[in-house]
Coordinates of N, CA and C in Angstrom, one line a residue:
L30 N -15.9 35.0 13.6 CA -16.7 34.1 14.2 C -16.3 32.8 14.5
I31 N -15.3 32.1 13.5 CA -14.7 30.9 13.8 C -13.7 31.0 15.0
E32 N -13.1 32.1 15.0 CA -12.0 32.2 16.2 C -12.8 32.3 17.4
L33 N -13.9 33.2 17.5 CA -14.7 33.1 18.8 C -15.2 31.8 19.1
A34 N -15.7 31.0 18.2 CA -16.2 29.7 18.4 C -15.1 28.8 19.0
L35 N -14.1 28.9 18.4 CA -12.8 28.2 18.7 C -12.4 28.5 20.0
M36 N -12.4 29.6 20.5 CA -11.9 30.1 21.9 C -13.1 29.6 22.9
V37 N -14.2 29.7 22.5 CA -15.3 29.2 23.4 C -15.2 27.6 23.6
V38 N -14.9 27.0 22.5 CA -14.9 25.5 22.6 C -13.7 25.2 23.5
A39 N -12.5 25.9 23.1 CA -11.2 25.5 23.9 C -11.5 25.8 25.4
A40 N -12.0 27.0 25.7 CA -12.2 27.4 27.1 C -13.1 26.4 27.8
G41 N -14.3 26.0 27.2 CA -15.2 25.0 27.7 C -14.6 23.7 28.0
A42 N -13.7 23.2 26.9 CA -13.1 21.9 27.2 C -12.1 22.0 28.3
I43 N -11.4 23.1 28.6 CA -10.4 23.1 29.7 C -11.3 23.3 30.9
V44 N -12.3 23.9 31.1 CA -12.9 23.9 32.3 C -13.5 22.5 32.6
L45 N -14.0 21.9 31.6 CA -14.6 20.5 31.9 C -13.4 19.5 32.2
L46 N -12.3 19.7 31.4 CA -11.2 18.7 31.7 C -10.4 19.0 33.0
A47 N -10.4 20.2 33.6 CA -9.9 20.8 34.7 C -10.6 20.1 35.9
G48 N -11.8 19.7 35.8 CA -12.5 19.0 36.8 C -12.5 19.6 38.2
H49 N -11.9 19.0 39.3 CA -11.9 19.5 40.6 C -11.1 20.7 40.8
A50 N -10.3 21.1 39.8 CA -9.5 22.4 39.9 C -10.5 23.7 39.7
N51 N -11.6 23.5 39.3 CA -12.6 24.5 39.2 C -13.1 25.0 40.4
T52 N -13.0 26.4 40.6 CA -13.4 27.1 41.7 C -13.8 28.6 41.5
L53 N -14.7 29.1 42.2 CA -15.2 30.4 42.0 C -14.3 31.5 42.9
S54 N -13.4 30.8 43.6 CA -12.5 31.6 44.6 C -11.7 32.6 43.6
V55 N -11.4 32.1 42.4 CA -10.7 33.1 41.5 C -11.3 34.5 41.2
F56 N -12.6 34.6 41.6 CA -13.2 35.9 41.3 C -13.3 36.7 42.7
R57 N -12.6 36.3 43.7 CA -12.5 37.2 44.9 C -11.5 38.0 44.6
P58 N -11.5 39.4 44.9 CA -10.5 40.4 44.9 C -9.2 40.1 45.8
S59 N -9.5 39.4 46.8 CA -8.2 38.9 47.7 C -7.3 38.1 47.0
E60 N -7.9 37.3 45.9 CA -7.0 36.4 45.1 C -6.0 37.3 44.4
S61 N -6.3 38.6 44.1 CA -5.4 39.4 43.2 C -4.2 39.8 44.3
G62 N -3.1 39.8 43.7 CA -1.8 40.0 44.7 C -2.0 41.4 45.3
D63 N -2.7 42.4 44.7 CA -2.9 43.8 45.3 C -4.3 44.0 45.6
G64 N -5.1 43.0 45.9 CA -6.4 43.2 46.3 C -7.2 44.1 45.2
F65 N -8.0 45.1 45.6 CA -8.8 45.9 44.6 C -8.0 46.5 43.6
T66 N -6.6 46.9 44.1 CA -5.8 47.6 43.1 C -5.6 46.7 41.9
G67 N -5.4 45.3 42.1 CA -5.2 44.4 41.0 C -6.4 44.3 40.1
V68 N -7.6 44.4 40.8 CA -8.8 44.3 40.1 C -9.1 45.5 39.3
G69 N -8.7 46.6 39.8 CA -8.8 47.8 39.0 C -7.9 47.7 37.7
I70 N -6.7 47.3 37.8 CA -5.7 47.1 36.7 C -6.3 46.2 35.8
G71 N -6.9 45.0 36.2 CA -7.5 44.2 35.4 C -8.6 44.7 34.6
L72 N -9.5 45.5 35.2 CA -10.5 46.3 34.5 C -10.1 47.1 33.6
L73 N -9.0 47.8 34.0 CA -8.6 48.8 32.9 C -8.0 48.1 31.7
L74 N -7.2 47.0 31.8 CA -6.7 46.2 30.8 C -7.8 45.6 29.9
A75 N -8.8 45.2 30.6 CA -10.0 44.7 29.9 C -10.7 45.7 29.0
A76 N -10.9 46.9 29.6 CA -11.6 48.0 29.0 C -10.7 48.3 27.6
F77 N -9.4 48.4 27.7 CA -8.7 48.7 26.4 C -8.7 47.5 25.5
G78 N -8.9 46.3 26.1 CA -8.9 45.1 25.1 C -10.2 45.1 24.4
M79 N -11.2 45.7 25.0 CA -12.5 45.7 24.4 C -12.9 46.9 23.5
S80 N -11.8 47.8 23.5 CA -12.1 49.0 22.8 C -12.4 48.9 21.3
G81 N -12.0 47.8 20.8 CA -12.2 47.5 19.3 C -13.8 47.6 19.0
S82 N -14.6 47.2 20.0 CA -16.1 47.1 19.7 C -16.7 48.7 19.4
T83 N -15.9 49.6 19.7 CA -16.4 51.0 19.4 C -16.1 51.5 18.0
A84 N -15.6 50.5 17.3 CA -15.3 50.9 15.8 C -16.6 51.1 15.0
T85 N -17.7 50.5 15.6 CA -19.0 50.7 14.9 C -19.3 52.1 14.9
V86 N -18.9 53.0 15.9 CA -19.3 54.5 15.8 C -18.5 55.1 14.6
Y87 N -17.3 54.8 14.5 CA -16.5 55.4 13.4 C -16.9 55.1 12.0
L88 N -17.6 53.8 12.0 CA -18.1 53.4 10.5 C -19.5 53.7 10.4
G89 N -20.1 54.5 11.3 CA -21.5 54.9 11.3 C -21.9 55.6 10.2
N90 N -21.0 56.5 9.4 CA -21.3 57.3 8.3 C -21.6 56.4 7.0
E91 N -21.2 55.3 7.1 CA -21.4 54.3 6.0 C -22.6 53.3 6.2
A92 N -23.1 53.3 7.5 CA -24.2 52.5 7.7 C -25.5 52.9 7.3
R93 N -26.4 51.9 7.1 CA -27.8 52.1 6.8 C -28.5 52.3 8.2
L94 N -29.4 53.2 8.3 CA -30.0 53.4 9.5 C -29.1 53.4 10.8
P95 N -28.1 54.5 10.7 CA -27.0 54.4 11.7 C -27.4 54.4 13.2
Q96 N -28.5 55.2 13.5 CA -28.9 55.3 15.0 C -29.2 53.9 15.4
R97 N -29.9 53.1 14.8 CA -30.3 51.7 15.0 C -29.2 50.8 15.0
S98 N -28.4 50.8 14.0 CA -27.4 49.7 13.6 C -26.1 50.0 14.5
I99 N -25.8 51.2 14.8 CA -24.6 51.6 15.6 C -25.0 51.0 17.1
R100 N -26.2 51.4 17.5 CA -26.6 50.9 18.9 C -26.5 49.4 19.1
R101 N -27.2 48.7 18.1 CA -27.2 47.2 18.1 C -25.7 46.7 18.0
G102 N -24.9 47.3 17.2 CA -23.7 46.9 17.0 C -22.7 47.1 18.3
L103 N -22.9 48.1 19.0 CA -22.1 48.3 20.3 C -22.6 47.3 21.2
I104 N -24.0 47.2 21.4 CA -24.5 46.3 22.4 C -24.0 44.9 22.2
W105 N -24.2 44.4 21.1 CA -23.9 42.9 20.6 C -22.5 42.8 20.8
S106 N -21.7 43.6 20.1 CA -20.3 43.3 20.1 C -19.7 43.5 21.6
T107 N -20.0 44.4 22.4 CA -19.6 44.4 23.7 C -20.1 43.3 24.6
S108 N -21.3 42.9 24.4 CA -21.8 41.7 25.1 C -21.1 40.5 24.8
I109 N -20.7 40.2 23.5 CA -20.1 39.0 23.1 C -18.7 39.0 23.6
V110 N -18.0 40.0 23.5 CA -16.6 40.3 23.9 C -16.6 40.1 25.5
V111 N -17.4 40.6 26.2 CA -17.4 40.5 27.6 C -17.5 38.9 28.1
V112 N -18.6 38.4 27.6 CA -18.8 36.9 27.8 C -17.6 36.0 27.4
V113 N -17.1 36.2 26.3 CA -15.9 35.5 25.9 C -14.7 35.7 26.7
F114 N -14.3 37.0 27.0 CA -13.2 37.3 27.8 C -13.4 36.6 29.1
M115 N -14.6 36.7 29.7 CA -14.8 36.1 31.1 C -14.6 34.6 31.1
L116 N -15.1 33.8 30.0 CA -15.0 32.4 29.9 C -13.5 32.1 29.6
V117 N -12.8 32.7 28.7 CA -11.6 32.3 28.3 C -10.6 32.6 29.5
S118 N -10.8 33.9 30.2 CA -9.9 34.2 31.3 C -9.9 33.2 32.5
Y119 N -11.3 32.7 32.8 CA -11.5 31.8 33.8 C -10.8 30.4 33.4
A120 N -11.0 30.1 32.1 CA -10.4 28.9 31.8 C -8.9 28.9 31.9
M121 N -8.3 30.0 31.4 CA -6.8 30.1 31.4 C -6.4 30.1 32.9
T122 N -7.0 30.7 33.8 CA -6.5 30.8 35.1 C -6.7 29.4 35.9
I123 N -7.9 28.6 35.5 CA -8.0 27.4 36.2 C -7.1 26.4 35.5
G124 N -6.8 26.5 34.2 CA -6.0 25.6 33.5 C -4.4 25.9 34.1
W125 N -4.0 27.0 34.2 CA -2.7 27.3 34.5 C -2.5 27.0 36.1
G126 N -3.5 27.4 36.9 CA -3.3 27.1 38.3 C -3.3 28.5 38.9
P127 N -4.5 28.8 39.7 CA -4.7 30.2 40.3 C -3.4 30.6 41.2
G128 N -2.8 29.6 41.8 CA -1.6 30.0 42.6 C -0.4 30.4 41.9
R129 N -0.5 30.0 40.5 CA 0.8 30.1 39.8 C 0.5 31.3 38.6
M130 N -0.4 32.3 38.8 CA -0.7 33.2 37.8 C 0.6 34.1 37.6
G131 N 1.5 34.5 38.6 CA 2.7 35.3 38.2 C 3.4 34.6 37.2
A132 N 3.6 33.4 37.1 CA 4.3 32.8 36.0 C 3.6 32.7 34.7
F133 N 2.2 32.9 34.8 CA 1.3 33.0 33.5 C 1.7 34.4 33.0
A134 N 1.8 35.3 33.8 CA 2.1 36.7 33.3 C 3.4 37.0 32.6
N135 N 4.4 36.1 33.2 CA 5.8 36.1 32.7 C 6.1 35.2 31.5
S136 N 5.0 34.4 31.0 CA 5.4 33.5 30.1 C 5.0 34.1 28.7
N137 N 5.8 33.7 27.6 CA 5.6 34.4 26.3 C 4.3 33.9 25.7
I138 N 3.9 32.6 25.9 CA 2.6 32.1 25.2 C 1.9 31.3 26.2
P139 N 1.4 31.9 27.3 CA 0.7 31.0 28.5 C -0.5 30.4 27.8
G140 N -1.4 31.2 27.1 CA -2.5 30.6 26.5 C -2.4 29.3 25.7
L141 N -1.3 29.5 24.9 CA -1.1 28.2 24.0 C -0.5 27.1 24.8
L142 N 0.3 27.4 25.9 CA 0.7 26.3 26.7 C -0.5 25.4 27.4
V143 N -1.5 26.3 27.8 CA -2.6 25.8 28.5 C -3.4 25.0 27.5
I144 N -3.6 25.4 26.4 CA -4.3 24.6 25.3 C -3.5 23.4 24.9
Q145 N -2.3 23.4 24.8 CA -1.4 22.2 24.5 C -1.6 21.2 25.6
H146 N -1.6 21.6 26.8 CA -1.6 20.8 28.0 C -2.9 20.1 28.0
Y147 N -4.0 20.8 27.8 CA -5.3 20.1 28.0 C -6.0 19.5 26.6
L148 N -5.5 20.1 25.6 CA -6.2 19.7 24.1 C -5.2 19.2 23.1
G149 N -3.9 19.1 23.5 CA -2.9 18.7 22.5 C -2.4 19.7 21.5
S150 N -1.2 19.2 20.9 CA -0.5 20.0 19.9 C -1.3 20.4 18.6
P151 N -2.0 19.6 18.0 CA -2.9 20.0 16.8 C -3.9 21.0 17.2
F152 N -4.6 20.9 18.3 CA -5.6 22.1 18.6 C -4.8 23.4 18.8
E153 N -3.6 23.1 19.6 CA -2.7 24.4 19.9 C -2.3 25.1 18.5
L154 N -1.9 24.3 17.6 CA -1.5 24.8 16.2 C -2.7 25.5 15.6
L155 N -3.8 24.8 15.7 CA -5.1 25.5 15.0 C -5.4 26.9 15.7
V156 N -5.3 26.9 17.0 CA -5.5 28.2 17.7 C -4.4 29.2 17.3
A157 N -3.1 28.8 17.3 CA -2.0 29.6 17.1 C -2.3 30.2 15.5
V158 N -2.8 29.5 14.5 CA -3.1 30.1 13.2 C -4.1 31.1 13.2
F159 N -5.2 30.8 14.0 CA -6.3 31.8 14.2 C -5.9 33.0 14.9
M160 N -4.9 32.9 15.8 CA -4.3 34.2 16.5 C -3.4 34.9 15.6
A161 N -2.7 34.4 14.7 CA -2.0 35.1 13.7 C -3.1 35.8 12.8
N162 N -4.2 35.2 12.4 CA -5.2 35.8 11.6 C -5.8 36.9 12.4
S163 N -6.0 36.8 13.6 CA -6.7 37.9 14.4 C -5.5 39.1 14.6
I164 N -4.3 38.8 14.7 CA -3.4 40.0 14.6 C -3.6 40.7 13.3
V165 N -3.5 40.0 12.2 CA -3.6 40.7 10.7 C -5.0 41.4 10.8
S166 N -6.1 40.8 11.3 CA -7.3 41.5 11.2 C -7.4 42.7 12.1
A167 N -6.7 42.6 13.2 CA -6.7 43.7 14.1 C -6.0 44.9 13.5
I168 N -4.9 44.7 12.8 CA -4.2 45.7 12.1 C -5.1 46.4 10.9
V169 N -5.7 45.5 10.2 CA -6.6 46.1 9.0 C -7.6 46.9 9.8
A170 N -8.3 46.4 10.7 CA -9.5 47.1 11.5 C -9.0 48.3 12.0
S171 N -7.9 48.5 12.6 CA -7.2 49.7 13.1 C -7.1 50.7 12.0
S172 N -6.6 50.3 10.8 CA -6.5 51.2 9.7 C -7.7 51.7 9.2
L173 N -8.7 50.8 9.2 CA -10.0 51.3 8.8 C -10.7 52.4 9.7
V174 N -10.4 52.2 11.1 CA -10.9 53.1 12.1 C -10.2 54.4 12.0
V175 N -8.8 54.4 11.8 CA -8.0 55.8 11.7 C -8.4 56.4 10.5
S176 N -8.6 55.8 9.4 CA -9.1 56.5 8.2 C -10.3 57.2 8.4
R177 N -11.4 56.6 9.1 CA -12.6 57.1 9.4 C -12.6 58.3 10.4
V178 N -11.6 58.3 11.3 CA -11.4 59.3 12.4 C -10.9 60.5 11.7
C179 N -9.9 60.3 10.6 CA -9.3 61.3 9.7 C -10.4 61.9 8.9
Y180 N -11.2 61.2 8.4 CA -12.3 61.8 7.6 C -13.3 62.6 8.5
S181 N -13.7 62.2 9.7 CA -14.4 62.9 10.6 C -13.8 64.2 10.9
M182 N -12.5 64.1 11.3 CA -11.8 65.3 11.6 C -11.8 66.4 10.5
S183 N -11.6 65.8 9.2 CA -11.6 66.7 8.0 C -13.0 67.3 7.9
D184 N -13.9 66.5 8.0 CA -15.4 67.0 7.9 C -15.7 68.0 8.9
A185 N -15.0 68.0 10.2 CA -15.2 69.0 11.1 C -14.3 70.2 11.0
G186 N -13.6 70.3 10.0 CA -12.5 71.2 9.7 C -11.2 71.3 10.5
L187 N -10.9 70.1 11.1 CA -9.7 70.0 11.8 C -8.5 69.5 11.1
L188 N -8.8 68.9 9.9 CA -7.7 68.4 8.9 C -8.1 69.0 7.6
P189 N -7.2 68.8 6.5 CA -7.5 69.5 5.2 C -8.8 68.8 4.7
P190 N -9.6 69.7 4.0 CA -11.0 69.3 3.4 C -10.9 68.2 2.4
S191 N -9.8 68.0 1.8 CA -9.6 66.9 0.8 C -9.9 65.6 1.6
L192 N -9.5 65.4 2.8 CA -9.6 64.2 3.5 C -11.3 63.7 3.6
S193 N -12.1 64.6 3.5 CA -13.5 64.4 3.7 C -14.3 64.0 2.5
K194 N -13.6 63.8 1.3 CA -14.1 63.4 0.1 C -14.5 62.0 0.1
V195 N -15.8 61.6 -0.4 CA -16.1 60.2 -0.3 C -16.3 59.7 -1.8
D196 N -16.2 58.4 -2.0 CA -16.3 57.9 -3.2 C -17.9 57.9 -3.5
P197 N -18.4 58.4 -4.8 CA -19.8 58.5 -5.0 C -20.4 57.1 -5.1
T198 N -19.6 56.1 -5.4 CA -20.3 54.7 -5.7 C -20.3 53.9 -4.3
T199 N -19.3 53.9 -3.5 CA -19.4 53.0 -2.3 C -19.5 53.9 -1.0
G200 N -19.5 55.3 -1.1 CA -19.6 56.1 0.0 C -18.6 56.1 1.1
S201 N -17.4 55.4 0.8 CA -16.4 55.4 1.6 C -15.5 56.6 1.4
P202 N -14.7 57.0 2.5 CA -13.8 58.2 2.4 C -12.5 57.8 1.7
K203 N -12.6 57.6 0.5 CA -11.4 57.1 -0.3 C -10.1 58.0 -0.1
V204 N -10.2 59.3 0.0 CA -9.0 60.0 0.1 C -8.4 59.8 1.5
A205 N -9.1 59.8 2.4 CA -8.6 59.5 3.8 C -8.1 58.1 3.9
V206 N -8.7 57.1 3.3 CA -8.3 55.8 3.2 C -6.7 55.6 2.8
L207 N -6.7 56.4 1.5 CA -5.5 56.3 0.8 C -4.4 57.1 1.6
A208 N -4.8 58.4 2.1 CA -3.7 59.0 2.9 C -3.2 58.3 4.1
C209 N -4.1 57.5 4.9 CA -3.7 56.8 6.0 C -2.8 55.6 5.6
Y210 N -3.2 54.9 4.4 CA -2.3 53.8 4.0 C -0.9 54.2 3.6
A211 N -1.0 55.4 2.9 CA 0.3 55.9 2.4 C 1.2 56.3 3.6
T212 N 0.6 56.9 4.8 CA 1.2 57.3 5.8 C 1.9 56.0 6.6
A213 N 1.0 55.1 6.7 CA 1.5 53.8 7.2 C 2.7 53.1 6.5
I214 N 2.7 53.2 5.2 CA 3.6 52.6 4.4 C 4.9 53.3 4.6
V215 N 4.8 54.7 4.5 CA 6.1 55.5 4.7 C 6.6 55.2 6.2
G216 N 5.7 55.2 7.2 CA 6.1 55.1 8.5 C 6.8 53.8 8.8
A217 N 6.2 52.7 8.2 CA 6.9 51.3 8.3 C 8.2 51.2 7.6
L218 N 8.3 51.8 6.5 CA 9.6 51.8 5.7 C 10.7 52.7 6.5
V219 N 10.3 53.7 7.1 CA 11.3 54.4 7.8 C 11.8 53.8 9.1
C220 N 10.8 53.2 9.8 CA 11.0 52.4 11.0 C 12.0 51.3 10.6

């Protein structure tokens, strides 16, 4: 939540500080180098970027009132992600310059450069720290989802039955979690 708030504040500040550079023309498909093809590629990338919100489905076995809580989780997480993506994308486009977006795509840290330009190095460092935290969080979340997918596949008879055993106290699929983490550690060491 802190990271989302930080990104909304940063994007809002960039939009305000950009002043006369603000324009709705960046939403025209003709602004994309490839017209609607570019828009389609952008939508595809955005869809994959938002795919983490579907993790609520895989964690449904452990939820209270899953029919209601999963639906609410999907609606809220998807809505929040869409709004934040739109705001931050607009701010980055305006902050970088709509006519220079080719250079944005080729830069290693374009978002941090825009933030540094408009908000200074201390705010850029704060955002960088939260970005590193976000990367670690995404790795942990991915591991949780993979373990729940293995649990579901085991429960459906597609993987060994031992992976569908749950901890009687917590209700979490402890064997699937341990198997996924052991596989990840071995894979990391081999690589």
